[in-house]
Amino acid sequence: MISLNIPIEPVAASRPRVTRTGHAYDTKKYSKFKRDVKYWLKFNYKEELIEHKPIMIDYTFYRPIQSSLSKKEHDIRKNNVVLPIVKPDLDNYIKAMQDCLTGHVISDDNMVVDIHARKFYSEEPHIEVEITELGD
């Protein structure tokens, strides 16, 4: 099993924007997120690329607590009494991480046969990833 604790605030995958000339590009926030995560993986993940094996990935996304809340509301979110049922959607967080892991940890995201994911609030936004090889 591979465990990664990525100290970067999660960002949801966004749809590519298209210019009038037909050139597609990602939003600045999403591009920066992908660049930062790939850079972190490059220097912190030292194992071989996982190839041609079915895998299960478990994601836990810790998003920031809104700064406009009262201290009481802040503490409620910090203690996970209230869970983040606001945008962005969990599947967009997953898609963003799949894009980052592909080519750096796993050879292709079609090897993923099982995904578990959740999102919480945290004073220190980060992403936890556990990858388990399921066999041949």
PDB file of C-alpha atoms in Angstrom:
ATOM      1  CA  MET A   1       0.000   0.000   0.000  1.00  0.00           C
ATOM      2  CA  ILE A   2       1.180   3.509  -0.830  1.00  0.00           C
ATOM      3  CA  SER A   3       0.206   6.362   1.492  1.00  0.00           C
ATOM      4  CA  LEU A   4       0.604   9.981   0.445  1.00  0.00           C
ATOM      5  CA  ASN A   5      -0.154  13.049   2.555  1.00  0.00           C
ATOM      6  CA  ILE A   6      -0.057  15.948   0.115  1.00  0.00           C
ATOM      7  CA  PRO A   7       0.102  19.328   1.920  1.00  0.00           C
ATOM      8  CA  ILE A   8      -1.767  21.186  -0.820  1.00  0.00           C
ATOM      9  CA  GLU A   9      -5.313  22.552  -0.690  1.00  0.00           C
ATOM     10  CA  PRO A  10      -7.605  20.428  -2.870  1.00  0.00           C
ATOM     11  CA  VAL A  11      -8.912  22.010  -6.066  1.00  0.00           C
ATOM     12  CA  ALA A  12     -11.657  20.557  -8.206  1.00  0.00           C
ATOM     13  CA  ALA A  13     -11.089  19.718 -11.843  1.00  0.00           C
ATOM     14  CA  SER A  14     -12.672  22.319 -14.055  1.00  0.00           C
ATOM     15  CA  ARG A  15     -13.892  22.106 -17.605  1.00  0.00           C
ATOM     16  CA  PRO A  16     -11.383  23.380 -20.122  1.00  0.00           C
ATOM     17  CA  ARG A  17     -12.076  26.904 -21.336  1.00  0.00           C
ATOM     18  CA  VAL A  18     -11.984  27.546 -25.074  1.00  0.00           C
ATOM     19  CA  THR A  19     -10.800  30.690 -26.838  1.00  0.00           C
ATOM     20  CA  ARG A  20     -12.513  32.131 -29.886  1.00  0.00           C
ATOM     21  CA  THR A  21      -9.860  30.468 -32.023  1.00  0.00           C
ATOM     22  CA  GLY A  22     -10.669  27.028 -30.562  1.00  0.00           C
ATOM     23  CA  HIS A  23      -7.655  26.701 -28.244  1.00  0.00           C
ATOM     24  CA  ALA A  24      -8.582  24.841 -25.018  1.00  0.00           C
ATOM     25  CA  TYR A  25      -6.928  25.685 -21.686  1.00  0.00           C
ATOM     26  CA  ASP A  26      -7.432  25.023 -17.964  1.00  0.00           C
ATOM     27  CA  THR A  27      -8.266  27.721 -15.434  1.00  0.00           C
ATOM     28  CA  LYS A  28      -5.287  29.309 -13.658  1.00  0.00           C
ATOM     29  CA  LYS A  29      -6.290  27.820 -10.290  1.00  0.00           C
ATOM     30  CA  TYR A  30      -6.593  24.286 -11.675  1.00  0.00           C
ATOM     31  CA  SER A  31      -3.358  24.585 -13.686  1.00  0.00           C
ATOM     32  CA  LYS A  32      -1.486  25.775 -10.582  1.00  0.00           C
ATOM     33  CA  PHE A  33      -2.939  22.921  -8.514  1.00  0.00           C
ATOM     34  CA  LYS A  34      -1.847  20.293 -11.054  1.00  0.00           C
ATOM     35  CA  ARG A  35       1.620  21.837 -11.334  1.00  0.00           C
ATOM     36  CA  ASP A  36       2.030  21.994  -7.523  1.00  0.00           C
ATOM     37  CA  VAL A  37       0.854  18.410  -6.902  1.00  0.00           C
ATOM     38  CA  LYS A  38       3.004  16.989  -9.707  1.00  0.00           C
ATOM     39  CA  TYR A  39       6.011  18.919  -8.376  1.00  0.00           C
ATOM     40  CA  TRP A  40       5.323  17.570  -4.844  1.00  0.00           C
ATOM     41  CA  LEU A  41       5.026  14.016  -6.208  1.00  0.00           C
ATOM     42  CA  LYS A  42       8.242  14.365  -8.196  1.00  0.00           C
ATOM     43  CA  PHE A  43      10.245  15.087  -5.036  1.00  0.00           C
ATOM     44  CA  ASN A  44       8.326  13.023  -2.477  1.00  0.00           C
ATOM     45  CA  TYR A  45       7.207   9.859  -4.255  1.00  0.00           C
ATOM     46  CA  LYS A  46      10.251   7.635  -4.801  1.00  0.00           C
ATOM     47  CA  GLU A  47       8.571   4.322  -5.664  1.00  0.00           C
ATOM     48  CA  GLU A  48       8.240   2.828  -9.130  1.00  0.00           C
ATOM     49  CA  LEU A  49       5.315   3.691 -11.357  1.00  0.00           C
ATOM     50  CA  ILE A  50       2.453   1.232 -10.834  1.00  0.00           C
ATOM     51  CA  GLU A  51       1.646  -0.394 -14.165  1.00  0.00           C
ATOM     52  CA  HIS A  52      -0.824  -2.968 -15.492  1.00  0.00           C
ATOM     53  CA  LYS A  53      -2.383  -3.891 -12.131  1.00  0.00           C
ATOM     54  CA  PRO A  54      -5.874  -3.277 -10.775  1.00  0.00           C
ATOM     55  CA  ILE A  55      -5.752  -0.772  -7.923  1.00  0.00           C
ATOM     56  CA  MET A  56      -8.005   0.721  -5.282  1.00  0.00           C
ATOM     57  CA  ILE A  57      -7.587   4.366  -4.304  1.00  0.00           C
ATOM     58  CA  ASP A  58      -8.846   5.899  -1.070  1.00  0.00           C
ATOM     59  CA  TYR A  59      -9.017   9.708  -1.053  1.00  0.00           C
ATOM     60  CA  THR A  60      -9.628  12.063   1.854  1.00  0.00           C
ATOM     61  CA  PHE A  61      -9.858  15.721   0.904  1.00  0.00           C
ATOM     62  CA  TYR A  62      -9.503  18.335   3.632  1.00  0.00           C
ATOM     63  CA  ARG A  63     -10.808  21.674   2.398  1.00  0.00           C
ATOM     64  CA  PRO A  64     -10.384  25.003   4.186  1.00  0.00           C
ATOM     65  CA  ILE A  65     -12.909  26.320   6.678  1.00  0.00           C
ATOM     66  CA  GLN A  66     -14.546  29.526   5.496  1.00  0.00           C
ATOM     67  CA  SER A  67     -12.966  32.552   7.187  1.00  0.00           C
ATOM     68  CA  SER A  68     -16.254  34.458   7.413  1.00  0.00           C
ATOM     69  CA  LEU A  69     -17.715  32.123  10.076  1.00  0.00           C
ATOM     70  CA  SER A  70     -18.151  32.839  13.766  1.00  0.00           C
ATOM     71  CA  LYS A  71     -15.784  31.101  16.180  1.00  0.00           C
ATOM     72  CA  LYS A  72     -18.578  28.717  17.181  1.00  0.00           C
ATOM     73  CA  GLU A  73     -19.331  27.762  13.558  1.00  0.00           C
ATOM     74  CA  HIS A  74     -15.603  27.477  12.849  1.00  0.00           C
ATOM     75  CA  ASP A  75     -15.180  24.998  15.732  1.00  0.00           C
ATOM     76  CA  ILE A  76     -18.203  22.976  14.596  1.00  0.00           C
ATOM     77  CA  ARG A  77     -16.631  22.530  11.155  1.00  0.00           C
ATOM     78  CA  LYS A  78     -13.175  21.880  12.595  1.00  0.00           C
ATOM     79  CA  ASN A  79     -14.595  19.006  14.672  1.00  0.00           C
ATOM     80  CA  ASN A  80     -16.483  17.589  11.647  1.00  0.00           C
ATOM     81  CA  VAL A  81     -19.894  18.048  13.229  1.00  0.00           C
ATOM     82  CA  VAL A  82     -20.860  19.770   9.974  1.00  0.00           C
ATOM     83  CA  LEU A  83     -19.522  18.206   6.786  1.00  0.00           C
ATOM     84  CA  PRO A  84     -18.926  20.158   3.564  1.00  0.00           C
ATOM     85  CA  ILE A  85     -22.046  19.682   1.460  1.00  0.00           C
ATOM     86  CA  VAL A  86     -21.089  22.640  -0.699  1.00  0.00           C
ATOM     87  CA  LYS A  87     -19.394  22.876  -4.065  1.00  0.00           C
ATOM     88  CA  PRO A  88     -17.061  21.722  -5.416  1.00  0.00           C
ATOM     89  CA  ASP A  89     -18.385  18.214  -5.870  1.00  0.00           C
ATOM     90  CA  LEU A  90     -16.397  15.265  -4.580  1.00  0.00           C
ATOM     91  CA  ASP A  91     -16.141  13.689  -8.042  1.00  0.00           C
ATOM     92  CA  ASN A  92     -14.378  16.808  -9.364  1.00  0.00           C
ATOM     93  CA  TYR A  93     -11.783  16.559  -6.572  1.00  0.00           C
ATOM     94  CA  ILE A  94     -11.257  12.909  -7.537  1.00  0.00           C
ATOM     95  CA  LYS A  95     -10.865  13.760 -11.217  1.00  0.00           C
ATOM     96  CA  ALA A  96      -8.248  16.420 -10.413  1.00  0.00           C
ATOM     97  CA  MET A  97      -6.204  13.971  -8.338  1.00  0.00           C
ATOM     98  CA  GLN A  98      -6.487  11.208 -10.950  1.00  0.00           C
ATOM     99  CA  ASP A  99      -5.000  13.644 -13.483  1.00  0.00           C
ATOM    100  CA  CYS A 100      -2.102  14.399 -11.120  1.00  0.00           C
ATOM    101  CA  LEU A 101      -1.353  10.774 -10.195  1.00  0.00           C
ATOM    102  CA  THR A 102      -1.355   9.551 -13.795  1.00  0.00           C
ATOM    103  CA  GLY A 103       2.183   9.383 -15.087  1.00  0.00           C
ATOM    104  CA  HIS A 104       3.726  10.019 -11.657  1.00  0.00           C
ATOM    105  CA  VAL A 105       2.362   7.248  -9.412  1.00  0.00           C
ATOM    106  CA  ILE A 106       0.150   5.181 -11.698  1.00  0.00           C
ATOM    107  CA  SER A 107       0.681   4.632 -15.421  1.00  0.00           C
ATOM    108  CA  ASP A 108      -2.975   5.087 -16.369  1.00  0.00           C
ATOM    109  CA  ASP A 109      -6.140   5.858 -14.441  1.00  0.00           C
ATOM    110  CA  ASN A 110      -7.975   3.020 -16.210  1.00  0.00           C
ATOM    111  CA  MET A 111      -6.243   0.680 -13.700  1.00  0.00           C
ATOM    112  CA  VAL A 112      -8.451   2.097 -10.925  1.00  0.00           C
ATOM    113  CA  VAL A 113     -11.215  -0.435 -10.269  1.00  0.00           C
ATOM    114  CA  ASP A 114     -12.315   0.780  -6.818  1.00  0.00           C
ATOM    115  CA  ILE A 115     -12.455   4.306  -5.354  1.00  0.00           C
ATOM    116  CA  HIS A 116     -13.404   5.509  -1.899  1.00  0.00           C
ATOM    117  CA  ALA A 117     -13.519   9.233  -1.210  1.00  0.00           C
ATOM    118  CA  ARG A 118     -14.675  11.730   1.371  1.00  0.00           C
ATOM    119  CA  LYS A 119     -14.272  15.431   2.113  1.00  0.00           C
ATOM    120  CA  PHE A 120     -13.927  17.242   5.415  1.00  0.00           C
ATOM    121  CA  TYR A 121     -13.117  20.698   6.687  1.00  0.00           C
ATOM    122  CA  SER A 122      -9.690  21.380   8.158  1.00  0.00           C
ATOM    123  CA  GLU A 123      -7.622  24.280   9.398  1.00  0.00           C
ATOM    124  CA  GLU A 124      -4.762  22.781   7.384  1.00  0.00           C
ATOM    125  CA  PRO A 125      -6.121  21.859   3.942  1.00  0.00           C
ATOM    126  CA  HIS A 126      -4.446  18.806   2.427  1.00  0.00           C
ATOM    127  CA  ILE A 127      -5.106  15.570   0.575  1.00  0.00           C
ATOM    128  CA  GLU A 128      -4.552  12.027   1.829  1.00  0.00           C
ATOM    129  CA  VAL A 129      -4.230   9.265  -0.754  1.00  0.00           C
ATOM    130  CA  GLU A 130      -3.894   5.533  -0.181  1.00  0.00           C
ATOM    131  CA  ILE A 131      -3.269   3.279  -3.161  1.00  0.00           C
ATOM    132  CA  THR A 132      -3.618  -0.484  -2.836  1.00  0.00           C
ATOM    133  CA  GLU A 133      -2.650  -2.963  -5.517  1.00  0.00           C
ATOM    134  CA  LEU A 134      -5.358  -5.605  -5.838  1.00  0.00           C
ATOM    135  CA  GLY A 135      -3.359  -8.278  -7.650  1.00  0.00           C
ATOM    136  CA  ASP A 136      -2.932  -9.326 -11.241  1.00  0.00           C
TER     137      ASP A 136
END
